[in-house]
Amino acid sequence: MKLIILDRDGVINRDSDAFVKSPDEWLPLPGSLEAIARLTQSGWTVVVATNQSGLARGLFDMDTLNAIHIKMRRKLAALGGSVDAIFLCPHGPDDGCQCRKPLPGMMHDIALRYDVDLDGVPAVGDSLRDLQASAAAGCAPWLVLTGNGEKTRAKGNLPAGTRICADLADVVDHLLQED
């Protein structure tokens, strides 16, 4: 199985300091949906792993989050792409859960769901916590410079072996060339 794990905000869609709280606020980054479609059409299983503390903060509810994800899935389907599953952490930063990145709980859940070893599985994020969760689970961390990626790169202390690309389309170009 060719599996890839993607963060959502800042990788697939525009991030917002005020949170993406509605389908109208969910705006795909240029080329991201086309990149996912290329992966899908090349036999990759695409999974999203996303912190969604806006749920715990009361900024939106599960129905709204589902509506956001339905919008994403419909736009992907129109391009011949798909996301096989969306794993999310609904907790706030101080809730003490094991699923909120930078902890690897969501990654371990993905490994269980797909019955795979995550060693070397590409995991794409724009923040240090995405990369830390990926590395802790044995994934190969990829940093995109969209979203918070430029700031993340500038701060340094990236996990060993982190690969850096301009955006998700650039990551997909590399993966498909190596495939």
Tab-separated table of C-alpha atoms in Angstrom:
chain	number	residue	atom	x	y	z
A	1	MET	CA	0.000	0.000	0.000
A	2	LYS	CA	1.258	3.453	-0.930
A	3	LEU	CA	0.027	5.618	1.951
A	4	ILE	CA	0.491	9.351	2.500
A	5	ILE	CA	-0.665	11.388	5.490
A	6	LEU	CA	-1.527	15.059	5.024
A	7	ASP	CA	-2.220	17.816	7.491
A	8	ARG	CA	-5.234	19.872	6.369
A	9	ASP	CA	-4.940	23.586	7.194
A	10	GLY	CA	-1.914	25.130	5.515
A	11	VAL	CA	-1.266	22.057	3.347
A	12	ILE	CA	-4.543	21.418	1.492
A	13	ASN	CA	-6.397	24.637	2.252
A	14	ARG	CA	-5.642	28.131	3.456
A	15	ASP	CA	-4.975	28.345	7.166
A	16	SER	CA	-6.476	31.049	9.360
A	17	ASP	CA	-5.404	32.353	12.759
A	18	ALA	CA	-9.148	32.754	13.379
A	19	PHE	CA	-9.736	29.062	12.425
A	20	VAL	CA	-11.562	27.693	9.386
A	21	LYS	CA	-15.079	27.719	10.856
A	22	SER	CA	-17.389	27.126	7.887
A	23	PRO	CA	-17.450	25.606	4.413
A	24	ASP	CA	-17.299	29.150	2.977
A	25	GLU	CA	-14.032	29.771	4.852
A	26	TRP	CA	-12.487	26.547	3.522
A	27	LEU	CA	-10.464	27.609	0.470
A	28	PRO	CA	-8.105	25.159	-1.236
A	29	LEU	CA	-4.517	26.238	-1.806
A	30	PRO	CA	-3.629	26.576	-5.500
A	31	GLY	CA	-2.738	23.168	-6.941
A	32	SER	CA	-3.383	21.191	-3.746
A	33	LEU	CA	-6.519	19.384	-4.871
A	34	GLU	CA	-4.968	18.595	-8.244
A	35	ALA	CA	-1.937	17.178	-6.406
A	36	ILE	CA	-4.154	14.897	-4.313
A	37	ALA	CA	-5.960	13.805	-7.491
A	38	ARG	CA	-2.604	12.860	-9.063
A	39	LEU	CA	-1.767	10.766	-5.993
A	40	THR	CA	-5.154	9.046	-6.061
A	41	GLN	CA	-4.854	8.298	-9.770
A	42	SER	CA	-1.362	6.868	-9.161
A	43	GLY	CA	-2.670	4.348	-6.627
A	44	TRP	CA	-1.860	6.197	-3.402
A	45	THR	CA	-4.117	6.087	-0.353
A	46	VAL	CA	-4.467	9.634	0.949
A	47	VAL	CA	-5.308	10.197	4.609
A	48	VAL	CA	-5.733	13.496	6.462
A	49	ALA	CA	-4.614	13.939	10.099
A	50	THR	CA	-5.708	17.288	11.516
A	51	ASN	CA	-5.893	19.056	14.876
A	52	GLN	CA	-9.316	20.690	15.106
A	53	SER	CA	-9.317	22.447	18.477
A	54	GLY	CA	-12.010	24.795	17.167
A	55	LEU	CA	-14.412	22.027	18.217
A	56	ALA	CA	-13.236	22.160	21.854
A	57	ARG	CA	-13.227	25.965	21.732
A	58	GLY	CA	-16.859	26.014	20.578
A	59	LEU	CA	-16.030	27.848	17.346
A	60	PHE	CA	-17.865	25.249	15.249
A	61	ASP	CA	-19.617	21.930	15.786
A	62	MET	CA	-19.154	18.481	14.293
A	63	ASP	CA	-21.910	19.050	11.708
A	64	THR	CA	-20.071	22.135	10.439
A	65	LEU	CA	-16.748	20.292	10.358
A	66	ASN	CA	-18.409	17.472	8.408
A	67	ALA	CA	-19.819	20.053	5.963
A	68	ILE	CA	-16.299	21.464	5.466
A	69	HIS	CA	-14.978	17.976	4.742
A	70	ILE	CA	-17.874	17.217	2.386
A	71	LYS	CA	-16.943	20.352	0.417
A	72	MET	CA	-13.308	19.205	0.268
A	73	ARG	CA	-14.275	15.679	-0.829
A	74	ARG	CA	-16.665	16.971	-3.540
A	75	LYS	CA	-14.043	19.307	-4.982
A	76	LEU	CA	-11.544	16.428	-4.972
A	77	ALA	CA	-13.988	14.017	-6.613
A	78	ALA	CA	-14.599	16.530	-9.415
A	79	LEU	CA	-10.863	16.302	-10.179
A	80	GLY	CA	-10.669	12.512	-9.898
A	81	GLY	CA	-9.140	12.548	-6.421
A	82	SER	CA	-10.151	11.320	-3.006
A	83	VAL	CA	-9.226	11.260	0.654
A	84	ASP	CA	-9.702	7.778	2.055
A	85	ALA	CA	-10.108	8.891	5.688
A	86	ILE	CA	-9.904	11.956	7.893
A	87	PHE	CA	-8.461	11.514	11.376
A	88	LEU	CA	-8.913	14.442	13.725
A	89	CYS	CA	-8.163	15.596	17.220
A	90	PRO	CA	-11.194	17.478	18.597
A	91	HIS	CA	-9.403	18.497	21.799
A	92	GLY	CA	-7.964	21.794	22.966
A	93	PRO	CA	-4.263	22.350	23.619
A	94	ASP	CA	-4.645	21.840	27.389
A	95	ASP	CA	-6.909	18.765	27.328
A	96	GLY	CA	-4.076	16.273	27.837
A	97	CYS	CA	-5.113	13.914	25.038
A	98	GLN	CA	-2.760	11.619	23.130
A	99	CYS	CA	-4.139	12.472	19.679
A	100	ARG	CA	-3.237	16.153	19.429
A	101	LYS	CA	-0.133	16.763	17.352
A	102	PRO	CA	2.803	16.980	18.227
A	103	LEU	CA	1.931	13.688	19.955
A	104	PRO	CA	1.712	10.740	17.553
A	105	GLY	CA	-1.681	9.365	18.639
A	106	MET	CA	-3.453	10.089	15.358
A	107	MET	CA	-0.571	8.537	13.449
A	108	HIS	CA	-0.793	5.382	15.560
A	109	ASP	CA	-4.557	5.281	14.895
A	110	ILE	CA	-3.847	5.464	11.158
A	111	ALA	CA	-1.337	2.596	11.454
A	112	LEU	CA	-3.954	0.476	13.258
A	113	ARG	CA	-6.730	1.329	10.802
A	114	TYR	CA	-4.640	0.374	7.777
A	115	ASP	CA	-2.625	-2.363	9.507
A	116	VAL	CA	0.653	-0.831	8.313
A	117	ASP	CA	4.043	0.047	9.695
A	118	LEU	CA	4.455	3.806	9.270
A	119	ASP	CA	8.216	3.540	8.822
A	120	GLY	CA	9.017	5.840	5.900
A	121	VAL	CA	5.397	6.756	5.123
A	122	PRO	CA	5.420	10.361	3.880
A	123	ALA	CA	3.594	12.759	6.205
A	124	VAL	CA	3.175	16.338	5.018
A	125	GLY	CA	2.679	19.333	7.292
A	126	ASP	CA	3.313	23.048	7.594
A	127	SER	CA	4.009	23.262	11.328
A	128	LEU	CA	6.635	21.850	13.665
A	129	ARG	CA	3.976	19.888	15.571
A	130	ASP	CA	2.975	18.099	12.331
A	131	LEU	CA	6.591	17.123	11.703
A	132	GLN	CA	7.172	16.074	15.327
A	133	ALA	CA	4.110	13.803	15.343
A	134	SER	CA	5.205	12.289	12.039
A	135	ALA	CA	8.761	11.653	13.193
A	136	ALA	CA	7.598	10.196	16.527
A	137	ALA	CA	5.477	7.669	14.620
A	138	GLY	CA	8.317	6.731	12.265
A	139	CYS	CA	6.934	8.559	9.239
A	140	ALA	CA	9.085	10.501	6.794
A	141	PRO	CA	8.334	14.175	7.577
A	142	TRP	CA	7.828	16.602	4.689
A	143	LEU	CA	7.509	20.344	5.314
A	144	VAL	CA	5.603	22.488	2.829
A	145	LEU	CA	6.271	26.224	2.783
A	146	THR	CA	2.580	27.082	2.451
A	147	GLY	CA	0.498	27.957	5.525
A	148	ASN	CA	2.925	28.296	8.441
A	149	GLY	CA	5.704	26.478	6.580
A	150	GLU	CA	7.983	29.478	5.983
A	151	LYS	CA	7.837	30.388	9.692
A	152	THR	CA	8.401	26.760	10.659
A	153	ARG	CA	11.484	26.505	8.455
A	154	ALA	CA	12.847	29.826	9.775
A	155	LYS	CA	12.525	28.677	13.415
A	156	GLY	CA	14.550	25.539	12.686
A	157	ASN	CA	14.855	22.468	14.922
A	158	LEU	CA	13.136	20.320	12.303
A	159	PRO	CA	13.172	16.567	12.886
A	160	ALA	CA	16.103	14.770	11.269
A	161	GLY	CA	15.477	13.880	7.653
A	162	THR	CA	12.705	16.431	7.094
A	163	ARG	CA	12.314	17.147	3.394
A	164	ILE	CA	11.209	20.635	2.369
A	165	CYS	CA	9.061	21.490	-0.653
A	166	ALA	CA	7.344	24.628	-1.876
A	167	ASP	CA	3.843	23.155	-1.653
A	168	LEU	CA	1.865	19.934	-1.856
A	169	ALA	CA	2.167	19.783	-5.659
A	170	ASP	CA	5.964	19.893	-5.272
A	171	VAL	CA	5.834	17.020	-2.740
A	172	VAL	CA	3.696	14.975	-5.132
A	173	ASP	CA	6.093	15.674	-8.019
A	174	HIS	CA	8.950	14.241	-5.914
A	175	LEU	CA	6.962	11.217	-4.708
A	176	LEU	CA	5.725	10.273	-8.165
A	177	GLN	CA	9.234	10.613	-9.623
A	178	GLU	CA	10.585	8.329	-6.873
A	179	ASP	CA	7.692	5.881	-7.204
